[in-house]
PDB file of C-alpha atoms in Angstrom:
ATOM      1  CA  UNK A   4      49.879  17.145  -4.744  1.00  0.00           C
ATOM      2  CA  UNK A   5      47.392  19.608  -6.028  1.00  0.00           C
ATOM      3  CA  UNK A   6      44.415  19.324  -7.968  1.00  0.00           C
ATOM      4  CA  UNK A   7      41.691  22.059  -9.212  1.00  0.00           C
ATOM      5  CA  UNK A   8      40.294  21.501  -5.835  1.00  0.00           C
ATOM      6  CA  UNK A   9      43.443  22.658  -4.046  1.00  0.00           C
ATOM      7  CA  UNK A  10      41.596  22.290  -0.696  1.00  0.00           C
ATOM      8  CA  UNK A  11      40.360  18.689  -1.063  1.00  0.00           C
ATOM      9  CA  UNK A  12      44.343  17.957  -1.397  1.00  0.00           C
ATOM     10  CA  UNK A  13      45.409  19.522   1.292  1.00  0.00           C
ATOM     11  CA  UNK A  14      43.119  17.912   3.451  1.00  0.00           C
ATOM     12  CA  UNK A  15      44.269  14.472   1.744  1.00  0.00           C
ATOM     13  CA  UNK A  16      48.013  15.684   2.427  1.00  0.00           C
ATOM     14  CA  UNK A  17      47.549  16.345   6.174  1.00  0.00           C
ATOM     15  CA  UNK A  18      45.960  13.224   6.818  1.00  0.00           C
ATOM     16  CA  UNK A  19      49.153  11.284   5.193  1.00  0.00           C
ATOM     17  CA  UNK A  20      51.502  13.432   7.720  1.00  0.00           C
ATOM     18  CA  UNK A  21      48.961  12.316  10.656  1.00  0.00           C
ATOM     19  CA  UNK A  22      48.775   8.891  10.023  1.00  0.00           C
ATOM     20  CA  UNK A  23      52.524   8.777   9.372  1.00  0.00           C
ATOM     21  CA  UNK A  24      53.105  10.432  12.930  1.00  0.00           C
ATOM     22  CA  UNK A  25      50.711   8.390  14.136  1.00  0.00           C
ATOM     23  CA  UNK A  26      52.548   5.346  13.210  1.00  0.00           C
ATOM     24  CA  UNK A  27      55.534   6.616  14.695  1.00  0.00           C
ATOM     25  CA  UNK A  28      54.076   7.655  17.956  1.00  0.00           C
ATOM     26  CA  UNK A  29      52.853   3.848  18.039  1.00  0.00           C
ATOM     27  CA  UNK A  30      56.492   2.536  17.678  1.00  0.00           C
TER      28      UNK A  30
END
């Protein structure tokens, strides 16, 4: 999950968990 640029994963990381609670919120 992380790279050299620890940050620009993170970021990456959080939007997966929004979009999956997102989708779940929509069902």
């Amino acid at each position: 999950l992380f790279t050299l640029d620890g940050r620009k994963s993170v970021e990456e990381v959080m939007k997966m968990l929004f979009n999956i609670l997102g989708g779940i919120e929509k069902k």
